[in-house]
mmCIF file of C-alpha atoms in Angstrom:
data_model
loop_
_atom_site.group_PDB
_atom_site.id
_atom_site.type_symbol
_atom_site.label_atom_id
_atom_site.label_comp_id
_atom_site.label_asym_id
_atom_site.label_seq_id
_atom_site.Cartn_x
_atom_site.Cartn_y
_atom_site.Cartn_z
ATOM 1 C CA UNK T 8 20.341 20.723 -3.829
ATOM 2 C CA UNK T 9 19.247 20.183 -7.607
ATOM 3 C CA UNK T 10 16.223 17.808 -8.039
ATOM 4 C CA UNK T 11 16.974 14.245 -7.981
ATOM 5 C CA UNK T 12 13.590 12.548 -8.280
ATOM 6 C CA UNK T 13 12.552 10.663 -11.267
ATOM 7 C CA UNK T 14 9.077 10.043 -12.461
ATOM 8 C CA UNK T 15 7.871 6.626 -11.063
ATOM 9 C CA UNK T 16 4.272 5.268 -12.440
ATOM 10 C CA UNK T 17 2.081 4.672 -9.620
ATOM 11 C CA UNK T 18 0.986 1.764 -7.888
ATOM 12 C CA UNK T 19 -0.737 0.428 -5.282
ATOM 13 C CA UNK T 20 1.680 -1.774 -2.334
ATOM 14 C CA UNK T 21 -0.178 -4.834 -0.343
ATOM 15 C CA UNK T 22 2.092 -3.140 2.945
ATOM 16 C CA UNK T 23 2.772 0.200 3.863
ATOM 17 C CA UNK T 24 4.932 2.367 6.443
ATOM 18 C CA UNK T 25 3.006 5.189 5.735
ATOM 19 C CA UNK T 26 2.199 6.658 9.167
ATOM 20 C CA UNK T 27 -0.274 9.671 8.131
ATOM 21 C CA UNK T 28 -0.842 12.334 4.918
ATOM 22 C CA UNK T 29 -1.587 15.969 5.634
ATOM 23 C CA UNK T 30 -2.464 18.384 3.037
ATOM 24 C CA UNK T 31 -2.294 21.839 3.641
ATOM 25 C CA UNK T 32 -4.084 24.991 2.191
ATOM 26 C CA UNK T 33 -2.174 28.529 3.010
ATOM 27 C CA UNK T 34 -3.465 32.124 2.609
ATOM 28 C CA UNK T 35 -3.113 35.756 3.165
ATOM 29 C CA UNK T 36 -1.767 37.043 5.947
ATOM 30 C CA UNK T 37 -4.826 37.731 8.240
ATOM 31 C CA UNK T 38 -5.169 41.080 9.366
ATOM 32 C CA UNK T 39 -6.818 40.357 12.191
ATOM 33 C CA UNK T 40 -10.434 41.486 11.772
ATOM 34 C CA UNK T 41 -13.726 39.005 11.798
ATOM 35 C CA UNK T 42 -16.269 40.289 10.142
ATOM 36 C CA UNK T 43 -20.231 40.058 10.190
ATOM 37 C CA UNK T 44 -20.259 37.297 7.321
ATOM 38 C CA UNK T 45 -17.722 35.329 9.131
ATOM 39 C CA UNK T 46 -19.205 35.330 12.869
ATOM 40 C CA UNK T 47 -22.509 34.220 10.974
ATOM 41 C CA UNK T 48 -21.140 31.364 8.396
ATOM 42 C CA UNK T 49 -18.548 29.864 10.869
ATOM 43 C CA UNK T 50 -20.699 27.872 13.568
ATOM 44 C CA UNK T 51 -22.759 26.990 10.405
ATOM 45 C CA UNK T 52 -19.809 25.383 8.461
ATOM 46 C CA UNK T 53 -18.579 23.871 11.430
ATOM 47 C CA UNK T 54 -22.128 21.868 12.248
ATOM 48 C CA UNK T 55 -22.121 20.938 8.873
ATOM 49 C CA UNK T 56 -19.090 18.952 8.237
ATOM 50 C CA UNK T 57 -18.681 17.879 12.278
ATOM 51 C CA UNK T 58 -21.667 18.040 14.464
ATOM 52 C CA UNK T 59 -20.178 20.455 16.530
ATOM 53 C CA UNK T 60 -21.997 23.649 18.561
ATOM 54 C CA UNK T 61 -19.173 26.205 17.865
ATOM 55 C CA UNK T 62 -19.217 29.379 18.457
ATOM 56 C CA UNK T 63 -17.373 32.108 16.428
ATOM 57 C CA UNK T 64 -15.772 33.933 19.387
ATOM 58 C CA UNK T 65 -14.009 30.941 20.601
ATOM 59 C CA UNK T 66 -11.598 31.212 17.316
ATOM 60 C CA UNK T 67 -11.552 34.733 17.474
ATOM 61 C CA UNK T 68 -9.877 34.388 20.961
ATOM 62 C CA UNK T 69 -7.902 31.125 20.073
ATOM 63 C CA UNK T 70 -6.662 31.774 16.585
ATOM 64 C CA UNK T 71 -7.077 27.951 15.929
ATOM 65 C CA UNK T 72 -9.486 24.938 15.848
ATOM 66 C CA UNK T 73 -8.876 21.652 15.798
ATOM 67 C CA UNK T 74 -11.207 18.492 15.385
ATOM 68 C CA UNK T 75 -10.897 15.204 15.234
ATOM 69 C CA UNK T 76 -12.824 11.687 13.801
ATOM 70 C CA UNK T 77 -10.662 9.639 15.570
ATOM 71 C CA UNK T 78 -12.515 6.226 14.095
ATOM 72 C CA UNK T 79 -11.619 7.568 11.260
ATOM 73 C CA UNK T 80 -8.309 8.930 12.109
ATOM 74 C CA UNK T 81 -8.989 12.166 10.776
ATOM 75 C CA UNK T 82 -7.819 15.684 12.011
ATOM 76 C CA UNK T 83 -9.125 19.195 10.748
ATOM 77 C CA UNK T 84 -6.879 22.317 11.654
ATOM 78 C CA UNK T 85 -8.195 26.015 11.403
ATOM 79 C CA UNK T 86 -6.534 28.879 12.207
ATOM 80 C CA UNK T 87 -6.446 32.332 9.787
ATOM 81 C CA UNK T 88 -3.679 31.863 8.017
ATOM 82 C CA UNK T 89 -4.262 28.189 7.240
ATOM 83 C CA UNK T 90 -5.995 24.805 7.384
ATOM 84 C CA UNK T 91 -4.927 21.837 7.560
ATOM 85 C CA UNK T 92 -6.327 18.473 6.715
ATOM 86 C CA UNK T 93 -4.105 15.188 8.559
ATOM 87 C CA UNK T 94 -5.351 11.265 7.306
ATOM 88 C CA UNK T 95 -4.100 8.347 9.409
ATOM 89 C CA UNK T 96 -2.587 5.213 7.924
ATOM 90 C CA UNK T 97 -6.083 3.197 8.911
ATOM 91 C CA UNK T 98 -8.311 5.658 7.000
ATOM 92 C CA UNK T 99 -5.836 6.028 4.163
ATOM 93 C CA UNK T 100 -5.517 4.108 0.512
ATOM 94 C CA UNK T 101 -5.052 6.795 -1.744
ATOM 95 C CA UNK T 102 -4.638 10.191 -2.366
ATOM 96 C CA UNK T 103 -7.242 10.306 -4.782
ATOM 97 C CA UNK T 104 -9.697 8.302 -2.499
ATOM 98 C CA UNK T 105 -8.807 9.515 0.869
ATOM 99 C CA UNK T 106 -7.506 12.727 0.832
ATOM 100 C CA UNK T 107 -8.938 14.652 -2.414
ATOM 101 C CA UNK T 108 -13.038 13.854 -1.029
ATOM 102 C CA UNK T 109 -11.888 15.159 2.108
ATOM 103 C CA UNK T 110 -10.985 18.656 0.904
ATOM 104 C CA UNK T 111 -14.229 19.759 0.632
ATOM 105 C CA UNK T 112 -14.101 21.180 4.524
ATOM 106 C CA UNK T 113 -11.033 23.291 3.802
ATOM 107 C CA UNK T 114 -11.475 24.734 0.493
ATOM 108 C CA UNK T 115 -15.472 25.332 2.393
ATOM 109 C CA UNK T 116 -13.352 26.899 4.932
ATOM 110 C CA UNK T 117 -10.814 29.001 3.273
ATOM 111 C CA UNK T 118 -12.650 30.229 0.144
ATOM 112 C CA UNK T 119 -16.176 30.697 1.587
ATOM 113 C CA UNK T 120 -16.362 31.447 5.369
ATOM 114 C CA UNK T 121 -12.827 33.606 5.290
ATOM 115 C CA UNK T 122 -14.196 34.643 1.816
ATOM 116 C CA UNK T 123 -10.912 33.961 0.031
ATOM 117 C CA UNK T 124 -10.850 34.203 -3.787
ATOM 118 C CA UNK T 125 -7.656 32.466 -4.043
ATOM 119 C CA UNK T 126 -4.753 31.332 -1.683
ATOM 120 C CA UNK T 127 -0.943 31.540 -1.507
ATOM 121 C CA UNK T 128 0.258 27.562 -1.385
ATOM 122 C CA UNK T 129 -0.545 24.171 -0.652
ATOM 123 C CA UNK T 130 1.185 21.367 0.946
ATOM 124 C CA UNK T 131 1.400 17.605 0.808
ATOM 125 C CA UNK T 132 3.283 16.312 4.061
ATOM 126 C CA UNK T 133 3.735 12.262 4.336
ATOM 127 C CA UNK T 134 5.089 10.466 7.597
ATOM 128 C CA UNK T 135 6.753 7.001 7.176
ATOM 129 C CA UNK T 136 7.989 5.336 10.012
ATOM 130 C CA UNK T 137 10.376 2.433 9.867
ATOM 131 C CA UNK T 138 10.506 0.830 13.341
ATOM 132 C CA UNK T 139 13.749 -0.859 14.546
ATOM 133 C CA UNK T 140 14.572 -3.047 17.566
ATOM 134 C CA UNK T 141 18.124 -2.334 19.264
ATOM 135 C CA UNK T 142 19.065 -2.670 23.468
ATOM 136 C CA UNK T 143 19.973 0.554 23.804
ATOM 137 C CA UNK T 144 19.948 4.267 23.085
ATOM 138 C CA UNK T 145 24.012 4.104 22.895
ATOM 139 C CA UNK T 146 23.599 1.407 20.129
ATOM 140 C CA UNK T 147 21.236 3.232 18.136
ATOM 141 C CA UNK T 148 23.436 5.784 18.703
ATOM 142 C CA UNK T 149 26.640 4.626 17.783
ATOM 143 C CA UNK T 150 24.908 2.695 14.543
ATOM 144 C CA UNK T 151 23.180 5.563 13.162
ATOM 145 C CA UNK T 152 24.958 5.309 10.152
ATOM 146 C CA UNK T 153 24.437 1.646 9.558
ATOM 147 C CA UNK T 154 20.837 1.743 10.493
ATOM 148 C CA UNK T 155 20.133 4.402 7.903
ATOM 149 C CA UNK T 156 21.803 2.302 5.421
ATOM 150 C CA UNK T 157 19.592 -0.334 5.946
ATOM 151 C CA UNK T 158 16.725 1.607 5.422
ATOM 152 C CA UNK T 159 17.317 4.728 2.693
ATOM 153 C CA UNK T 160 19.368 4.901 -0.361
ATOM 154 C CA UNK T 161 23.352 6.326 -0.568
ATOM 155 C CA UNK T 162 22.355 9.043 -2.898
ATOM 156 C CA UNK T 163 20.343 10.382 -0.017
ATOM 157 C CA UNK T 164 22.922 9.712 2.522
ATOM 158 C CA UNK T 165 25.877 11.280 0.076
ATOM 159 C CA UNK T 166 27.536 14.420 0.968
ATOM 160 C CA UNK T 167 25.567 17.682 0.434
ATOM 161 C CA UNK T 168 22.284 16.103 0.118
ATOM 162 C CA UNK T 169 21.187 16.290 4.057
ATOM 163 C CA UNK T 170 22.754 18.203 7.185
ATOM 164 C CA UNK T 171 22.638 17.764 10.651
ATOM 165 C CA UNK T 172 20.556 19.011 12.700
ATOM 166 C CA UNK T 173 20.328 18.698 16.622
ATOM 167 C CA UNK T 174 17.458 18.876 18.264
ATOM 168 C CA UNK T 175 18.164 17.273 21.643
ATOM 169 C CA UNK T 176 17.109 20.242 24.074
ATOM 170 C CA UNK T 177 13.950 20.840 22.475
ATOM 171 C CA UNK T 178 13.131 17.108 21.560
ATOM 172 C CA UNK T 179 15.272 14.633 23.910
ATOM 173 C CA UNK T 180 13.490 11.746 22.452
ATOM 174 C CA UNK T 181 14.891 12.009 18.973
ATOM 175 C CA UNK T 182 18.186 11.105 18.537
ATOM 176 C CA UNK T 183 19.606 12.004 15.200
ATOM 177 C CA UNK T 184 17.960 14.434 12.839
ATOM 178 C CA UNK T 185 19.032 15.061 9.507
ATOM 179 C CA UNK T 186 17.332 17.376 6.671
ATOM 180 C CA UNK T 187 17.705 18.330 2.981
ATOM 181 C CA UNK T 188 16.329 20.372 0.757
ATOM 182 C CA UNK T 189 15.528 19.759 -3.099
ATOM 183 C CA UNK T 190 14.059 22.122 -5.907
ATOM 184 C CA UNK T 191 13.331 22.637 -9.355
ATOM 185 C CA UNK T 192 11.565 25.069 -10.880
ATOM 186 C CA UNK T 193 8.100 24.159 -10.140
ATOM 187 C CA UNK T 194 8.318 22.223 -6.822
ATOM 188 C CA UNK T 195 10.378 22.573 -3.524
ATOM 189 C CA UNK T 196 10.743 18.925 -1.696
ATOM 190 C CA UNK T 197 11.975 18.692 1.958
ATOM 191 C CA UNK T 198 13.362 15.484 3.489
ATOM 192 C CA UNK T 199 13.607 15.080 6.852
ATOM 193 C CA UNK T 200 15.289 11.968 7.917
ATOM 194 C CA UNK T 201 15.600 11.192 11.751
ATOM 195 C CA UNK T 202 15.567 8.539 14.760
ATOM 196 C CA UNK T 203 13.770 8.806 17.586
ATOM 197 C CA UNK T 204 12.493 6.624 20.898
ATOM 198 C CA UNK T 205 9.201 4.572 20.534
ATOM 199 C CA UNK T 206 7.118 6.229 23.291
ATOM 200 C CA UNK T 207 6.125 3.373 25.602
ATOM 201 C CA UNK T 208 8.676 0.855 24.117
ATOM 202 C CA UNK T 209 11.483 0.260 25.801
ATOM 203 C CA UNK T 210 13.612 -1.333 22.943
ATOM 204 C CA UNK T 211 11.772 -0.319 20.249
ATOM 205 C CA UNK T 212 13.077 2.811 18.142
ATOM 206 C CA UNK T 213 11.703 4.690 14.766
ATOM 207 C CA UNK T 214 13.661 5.586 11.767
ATOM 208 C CA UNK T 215 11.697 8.394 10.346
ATOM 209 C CA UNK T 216 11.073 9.778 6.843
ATOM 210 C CA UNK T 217 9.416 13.176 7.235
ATOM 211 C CA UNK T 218 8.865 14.132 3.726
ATOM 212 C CA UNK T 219 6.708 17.641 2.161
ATOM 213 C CA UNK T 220 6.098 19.616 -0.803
ATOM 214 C CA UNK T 221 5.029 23.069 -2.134
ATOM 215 C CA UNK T 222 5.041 24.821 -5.171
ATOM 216 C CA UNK T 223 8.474 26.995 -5.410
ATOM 217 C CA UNK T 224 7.039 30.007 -7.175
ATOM 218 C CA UNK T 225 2.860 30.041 -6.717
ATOM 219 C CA UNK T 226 0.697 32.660 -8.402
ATOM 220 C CA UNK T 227 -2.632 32.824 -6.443
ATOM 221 C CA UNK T 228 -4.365 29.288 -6.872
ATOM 222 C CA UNK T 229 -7.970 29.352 -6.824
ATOM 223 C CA UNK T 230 -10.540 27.065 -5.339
ATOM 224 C CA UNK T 231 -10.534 25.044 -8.890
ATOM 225 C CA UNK T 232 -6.869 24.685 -9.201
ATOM 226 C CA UNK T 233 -6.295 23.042 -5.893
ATOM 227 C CA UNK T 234 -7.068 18.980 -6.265
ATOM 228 C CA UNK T 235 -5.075 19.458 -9.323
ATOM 229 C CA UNK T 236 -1.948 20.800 -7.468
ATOM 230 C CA UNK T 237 -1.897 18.849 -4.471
ATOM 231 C CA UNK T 238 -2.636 15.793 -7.225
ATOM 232 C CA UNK T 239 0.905 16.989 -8.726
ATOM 233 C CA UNK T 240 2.691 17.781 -5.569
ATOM 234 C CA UNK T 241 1.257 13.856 -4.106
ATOM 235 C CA UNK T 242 3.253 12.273 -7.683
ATOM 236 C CA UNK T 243 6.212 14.640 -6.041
ATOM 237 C CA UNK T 244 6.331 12.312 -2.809
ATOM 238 C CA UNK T 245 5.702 9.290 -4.477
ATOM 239 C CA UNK T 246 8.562 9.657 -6.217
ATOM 240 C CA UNK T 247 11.179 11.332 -3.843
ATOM 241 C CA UNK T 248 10.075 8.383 -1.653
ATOM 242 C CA UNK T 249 11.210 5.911 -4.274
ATOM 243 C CA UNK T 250 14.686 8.059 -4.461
ATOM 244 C CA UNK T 251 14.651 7.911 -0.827
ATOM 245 C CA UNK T 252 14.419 4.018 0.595
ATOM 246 C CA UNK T 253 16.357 0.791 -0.661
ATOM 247 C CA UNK T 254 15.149 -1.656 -2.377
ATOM 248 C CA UNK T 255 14.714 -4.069 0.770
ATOM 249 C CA UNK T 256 12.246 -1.184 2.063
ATOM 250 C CA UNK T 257 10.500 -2.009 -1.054
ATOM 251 C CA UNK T 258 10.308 -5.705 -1.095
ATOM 252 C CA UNK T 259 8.788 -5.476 2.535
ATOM 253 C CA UNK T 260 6.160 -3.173 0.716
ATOM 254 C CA UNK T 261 5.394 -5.448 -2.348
ATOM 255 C CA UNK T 262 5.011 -8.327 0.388
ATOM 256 C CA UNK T 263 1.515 -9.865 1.264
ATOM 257 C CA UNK T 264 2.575 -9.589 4.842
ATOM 258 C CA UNK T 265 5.311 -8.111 6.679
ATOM 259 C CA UNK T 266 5.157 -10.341 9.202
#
């Protein structure tokens, strides 16, 4: 679908239903082969920005690493092909404060122990979740309409702007999925727009806004050009979120408390 978002000057909202911002750096396909300088830098770079005693041939069997700070909410993903960097809604401001400082691990990671001059894309992936109260899985399910009314705009809820998608063998817990795709030129948005059980709530259900972008067309991006990107692609989100949610969802936002 052609690109809907408008530019929206940022700022800064006393409440939030951000749920967690990942940012994701993606190279090369790997052909498989660690070599020398690899099996000696990786259990160095990995005591450096975790404390950790890991051993190379660990990923070479697993194909993936994952750590966590969970004080800090904060999740580091390795495997060959990519990293992946996840924030959690305590540990998070802004991108500039929260995310961008934390890159250092990743670009470490994908441009110096994999010895990468540049990489293919990057990613900025935000989770918002709305949580609703209802008695029932029928009612949620026979509201679905009128709940996402509530919540997101009718431009996004128009014809042609997001399809169905059903995901009920592989996820029974979510119970409407929906998912659109937007592009210009420069960046490719997803939206991703669903309901789904609160685990360990009996009433309690989440209207999710699963929202990510990339660049469309990326030459190879280089270890400088990175924060500046994913700066770009972050202004992308802020503003298909604004496209996205009502202005009730944005009241609650500019709100001292939600209560």
């Amino acid at each position: 679908m052609a690109y809907p978002f408008q530019t929206i000057p940022h700022k800064e909202y006393p409440n939030t239903f951000l749920e967690n911002t990942a940012v994701t750096l993606i190279s090369r396909k790997w052909n498989g082969e660690f070599n020398d300088n690899f099996t000696n830098l990786y259990p160095k770079f990995v005591e450096r920005f975790f404390g950790l005693k890991k051993d190379a041939q660990l990923f070479k069997e697993t194909q993936e690493v994952s750590m966590t700070a969970p004080e800090d909410e904060i999740t580091f993903t390795f495997r060959p092909d990519k990293a992946n960097l996840r924030v959690g809604r305590k540990k998070y401001h802004t991108f500039v404060d929260n995310i961008i400082p934390e890159l250092l691990p990743l670009k470490d990671f994908m441009f110096g122990v994999m010895e990468r001059e540049s990489i293919e894309n990057v990613m900025v992936r935000k989770l918002n979740i709305f949580p609703i109260q209802a008695d029932s899985v029928e009612e949620v399910k026979e509201n679905t309409l009128e709940i996402y009314k509530y919540i997101y705009n009718i431009d996004l809820l128009g014809a042609g702007a997001l399809s169905n998608e059903d995901l009920s063998h592989d996820a029974p817990w979510i119970l409407d999925f929906r998912k659109g795709l937007f592009s210009n030129s420069e960046n490719e948005v997803t939206i991703r727009i669903a309901i789904a059980r609160a685990q360990g709530y009996e009433k309690t259900f989440n209207v999710v806004l699963d929202s990510s972008a990339r660049c469309v067309n990326p030459s190879e991006i280089g270890e400088g050009a990175v924060d500046r990107i994913l700066l770009k692609l972050n202004d992308q989100l802020f503003d298909a979120y604004h496209w996205c949610v009502g202005n009730e969802i944005i009241q609650l936002m500019e709100k001292e408390n939600k209560g």
